[in-house]
PDB file of C-alpha atoms in Angstrom:
ATOM      1  CA  MET A 279      92.371 103.054  84.041  1.00  0.00           C
ATOM      2  CA  GLN A 280      95.047 105.068  85.676  1.00  0.00           C
ATOM      3  CA  HIS A 281      97.676 103.289  87.941  1.00  0.00           C
ATOM      4  CA  SER A 282     100.553 105.529  87.560  1.00  0.00           C
ATOM      5  CA  ASN A 283     101.644 105.057  91.059  1.00  0.00           C
ATOM      6  CA  LYS A 284     100.648 101.195  91.734  1.00  0.00           C
ATOM      7  CA  THR A 285     102.934  98.249  90.975  1.00  0.00           C
ATOM      8  CA  PRO A 286     102.137  95.831  88.511  1.00  0.00           C
ATOM      9  CA  LYS A 287     101.457  93.809  91.541  1.00  0.00           C
ATOM     10  CA  GLN A 288      99.365  95.960  93.724  1.00  0.00           C
ATOM     11  CA  ILE A 289      96.673  96.555  90.716  1.00  0.00           C
ATOM     12  CA  VAL A 290      96.729  92.573  90.205  1.00  0.00           C
ATOM     13  CA  GLY A 291      96.167  92.493  93.858  1.00  0.00           C
ATOM     14  CA  LEU A 292      93.447  95.249  93.927  1.00  0.00           C
ATOM     15  CA  TYR A 293      91.837  93.433  91.375  1.00  0.00           C
ATOM     16  CA  ILE A 294      91.801  90.130  92.861  1.00  0.00           C
ATOM     17  CA  LYS A 295      90.655  91.430  96.392  1.00  0.00           C
ATOM     18  CA  GLN A 296      88.298  93.996  94.270  1.00  0.00           C
ATOM     19  CA  GLN A 297      86.388  90.647  92.803  1.00  0.00           C
ATOM     20  CA  ARG A 298      86.870  88.250  95.402  1.00  0.00           C
ATOM     21  CA  HIS A 299      84.484  91.424  97.759  1.00  0.00           C
ATOM     22  CA  TRP A 300      81.707  91.225  94.316  1.00  0.00           C
ATOM     23  CA  TRP A 301      81.531  87.593  94.696  1.00  0.00           C
ATOM     24  CA  GLY A 302      81.362  87.868  98.969  1.00  0.00           C
ATOM     25  CA  TYR A 303      83.754  84.912  99.299  1.00  0.00           C
ATOM     26  CA  SER A 304      85.997  85.866 102.352  1.00  0.00           C
ATOM     27  CA  GLN A 305      89.771  85.157 101.874  1.00  0.00           C
ATOM     28  CA  LYS A 306      89.748  81.731 104.018  1.00  0.00           C
ATOM     29  CA  GLU A 307      87.408  80.627 101.464  1.00  0.00           C
ATOM     30  CA  LEU A 308      88.828  81.255  98.220  1.00  0.00           C
ATOM     31  CA  ALA A 309      92.492  80.008  99.587  1.00  0.00           C
ATOM     32  CA  ASP A 310      90.244  76.795 100.364  1.00  0.00           C
ATOM     33  CA  ALA A 311      89.025  76.545  96.735  1.00  0.00           C
ATOM     34  CA  VAL A 312      92.280  77.407  95.243  1.00  0.00           C
ATOM     35  CA  GLY A 313      94.848  75.377  98.116  1.00  0.00           C
ATOM     36  CA  ILE A 314      96.970  77.626  99.158  1.00  0.00           C
ATOM     37  CA  SER A 315      97.221  80.014 102.627  1.00  0.00           C
ATOM     38  CA  THR A 316      94.975  82.471 103.640  1.00  0.00           C
ATOM     39  CA  SER A 317      98.534  84.491 104.419  1.00  0.00           C
ATOM     40  CA  SER A 318      99.135  83.839 100.722  1.00  0.00           C
ATOM     41  CA  ILE A 319      95.480  85.814  99.592  1.00  0.00           C
ATOM     42  CA  GLY A 320      96.809  88.606 101.884  1.00  0.00           C
ATOM     43  CA  ALA A 321     100.117  88.746  99.636  1.00  0.00           C
ATOM     44  CA  TYR A 322      98.781  89.118  96.682  1.00  0.00           C
ATOM     45  CA  GLU A 323      96.055  91.410  97.588  1.00  0.00           C
ATOM     46  CA  ARG A 324      97.993  93.634  98.979  1.00  0.00           C
ATOM     47  CA  GLY A 325     100.812  93.520  96.538  1.00  0.00           C
ATOM     48  CA  GLN A 326     103.761  91.995  98.126  1.00  0.00           C
ATOM     49  CA  ARG A 327     103.287  89.159  95.456  1.00  0.00           C
ATOM     50  CA  MET A 328     101.865  88.047  92.045  1.00  0.00           C
ATOM     51  CA  PRO A 329     100.596  84.670  91.848  1.00  0.00           C
ATOM     52  CA  ASP A 330     102.143  82.347  89.572  1.00  0.00           C
ATOM     53  CA  ILE A 331     100.363  81.453  86.183  1.00  0.00           C
ATOM     54  CA  ILE A 332      98.769  78.331  87.141  1.00  0.00           C
ATOM     55  CA  LEU A 333      96.938  80.289  90.656  1.00  0.00           C
ATOM     56  CA  GLY A 334      96.726  83.157  89.147  1.00  0.00           C
ATOM     57  CA  LEU A 335      94.327  81.034  86.396  1.00  0.00           C
ATOM     58  CA  MET A 336      92.666  79.464  88.945  1.00  0.00           C
ATOM     59  CA  ILE A 337      91.895  82.397  91.113  1.00  0.00           C
ATOM     60  CA  GLY A 338      90.866  84.221  87.790  1.00  0.00           C
ATOM     61  CA  ALA A 339      88.308  81.110  87.020  1.00  0.00           C
ATOM     62  CA  ILE A 340      86.599  81.148  90.409  1.00  0.00           C
ATOM     63  CA  LEU A 341      86.133  84.647  90.763  1.00  0.00           C
ATOM     64  CA  GLY A 342      84.912  85.149  86.999  1.00  0.00           C
ATOM     65  CA  PHE A 343      87.351  86.696  85.175  1.00  0.00           C
ATOM     66  CA  ASN A 344      89.938  85.809  82.748  1.00  0.00           C
ATOM     67  CA  TRP A 345      93.604  86.301  84.067  1.00  0.00           C
ATOM     68  CA  ASP A 346      94.749  86.275  80.488  1.00  0.00           C
ATOM     69  CA  GLU A 347      92.785  89.250  79.737  1.00  0.00           C
ATOM     70  CA  LEU A 348      93.746  90.747  82.956  1.00  0.00           C
ATOM     71  CA  VAL A 349      97.802  90.331  82.189  1.00  0.00           C
ATOM     72  CA  SER A 350      97.811  91.638  78.891  1.00  0.00           C
ATOM     73  CA  LYS A 351      95.910  94.437  79.954  1.00  0.00           C
ATOM     74  CA  LEU A 352      98.412  94.885  82.709  1.00  0.00           C
ATOM     75  CA  LEU A 353     101.203  94.650  79.829  1.00  0.00           C
ATOM     76  CA  ASP A 354      98.953  97.713  77.881  1.00  0.00           C
ATOM     77  CA  THR A 355      98.908 100.041  80.188  1.00  0.00           C
ATOM     78  CA  VAL A 356     101.433  99.516  83.206  1.00  0.00           C
ATOM     79  CA  LEU A 357     104.740  97.395  81.714  1.00  0.00           C
ATOM     80  CA  ILE A 358     105.204  98.164  78.162  1.00  0.00           C
ATOM     81  CA  PRO A 359     107.224 101.267  77.175  1.00  0.00           C
ATOM     82  CA  THR A 360     105.748 103.981  75.341  1.00  0.00           C
ATOM     83  CA  GLN A 361     107.898 104.131  72.199  1.00  0.00           C
ATOM     84  CA  SER A 362     109.406 107.133  72.792  1.00  0.00           C
ATOM     85  CA  SER A 363     111.266 105.312  75.401  1.00  0.00           C
ATOM     86  CA  ILE A 364     112.588 102.825  73.067  1.00  0.00           C
ATOM     87  CA  PRO A 365     116.035 103.781  71.408  1.00  0.00           C
ATOM     88  CA  SER A 366     115.933 102.777  68.183  1.00  0.00           C
ATOM     89  CA  PRO A 367     118.720 100.774  66.979  1.00  0.00           C
ATOM     90  CA  GLU A 368     121.134 103.588  65.783  1.00  0.00           C
ATOM     91  CA  ASN A 369     121.038 104.195  69.794  1.00  0.00           C
ATOM     92  CA  ALA A 370     120.546 101.463  71.231  1.00  0.00           C
ATOM     93  CA  GLU A 371     123.770  99.737  69.433  1.00  0.00           C
ATOM     94  CA  ASN A 372     125.941 103.310  70.156  1.00  0.00           C
ATOM     95  CA  GLU A 373     125.461 102.756  74.049  1.00  0.00           C
ATOM     96  CA  LEU A 374     126.197  99.058  74.334  1.00  0.00           C
ATOM     97  CA  LEU A 375     129.825  99.962  72.083  1.00  0.00           C
ATOM     98  CA  TYR A 376     130.424 103.299  73.302  1.00  0.00           C
ATOM     99  CA  GLY A 377     128.231 104.525  76.361  1.00  0.00           C
ATOM    100  CA  LYS A 378     126.346 102.759  79.206  1.00  0.00           C
ATOM    101  CA  GLN A 379     128.497 101.201  81.371  1.00  0.00           C
ATOM    102  CA  LEU A 380     126.642  98.379  84.171  1.00  0.00           C
ATOM    103  CA  GLU A 381     127.663  99.416  87.227  1.00  0.00           C
ATOM    104  CA  PHE A 382     127.818  96.168  89.918  1.00  0.00           C
ATOM    105  CA  ASN A 383     126.956  96.727  93.926  1.00  0.00           C
ATOM    106  CA  SER A 384     130.080  96.202  95.522  1.00  0.00           C
ATOM    107  CA  SER A 385     128.104  95.767  99.204  1.00  0.00           C
TER     108      SER A 385
END
């Protein structure tokens, strides 16, 4: 599953939309079942917002998927950095002590 140009919110949203369509639910039917607004379901599906864990579990139960597995796959494929991008403890300490200053926006 290749989603290199999608954000985690977009990936989750597409999955929710796909599952909702597969089960034949409208956004309103899903929203009513979960107890939230139709606009919230739309925002999740467009990748503008991410459901919290409780809503995610409820949506997963209604649409027949395991929310924990979805999040786990998301972490494995999108959010967890590759080993080569993790600095070694020595480099991390050197960066903290001698380099890379945090920059703050003064605006």
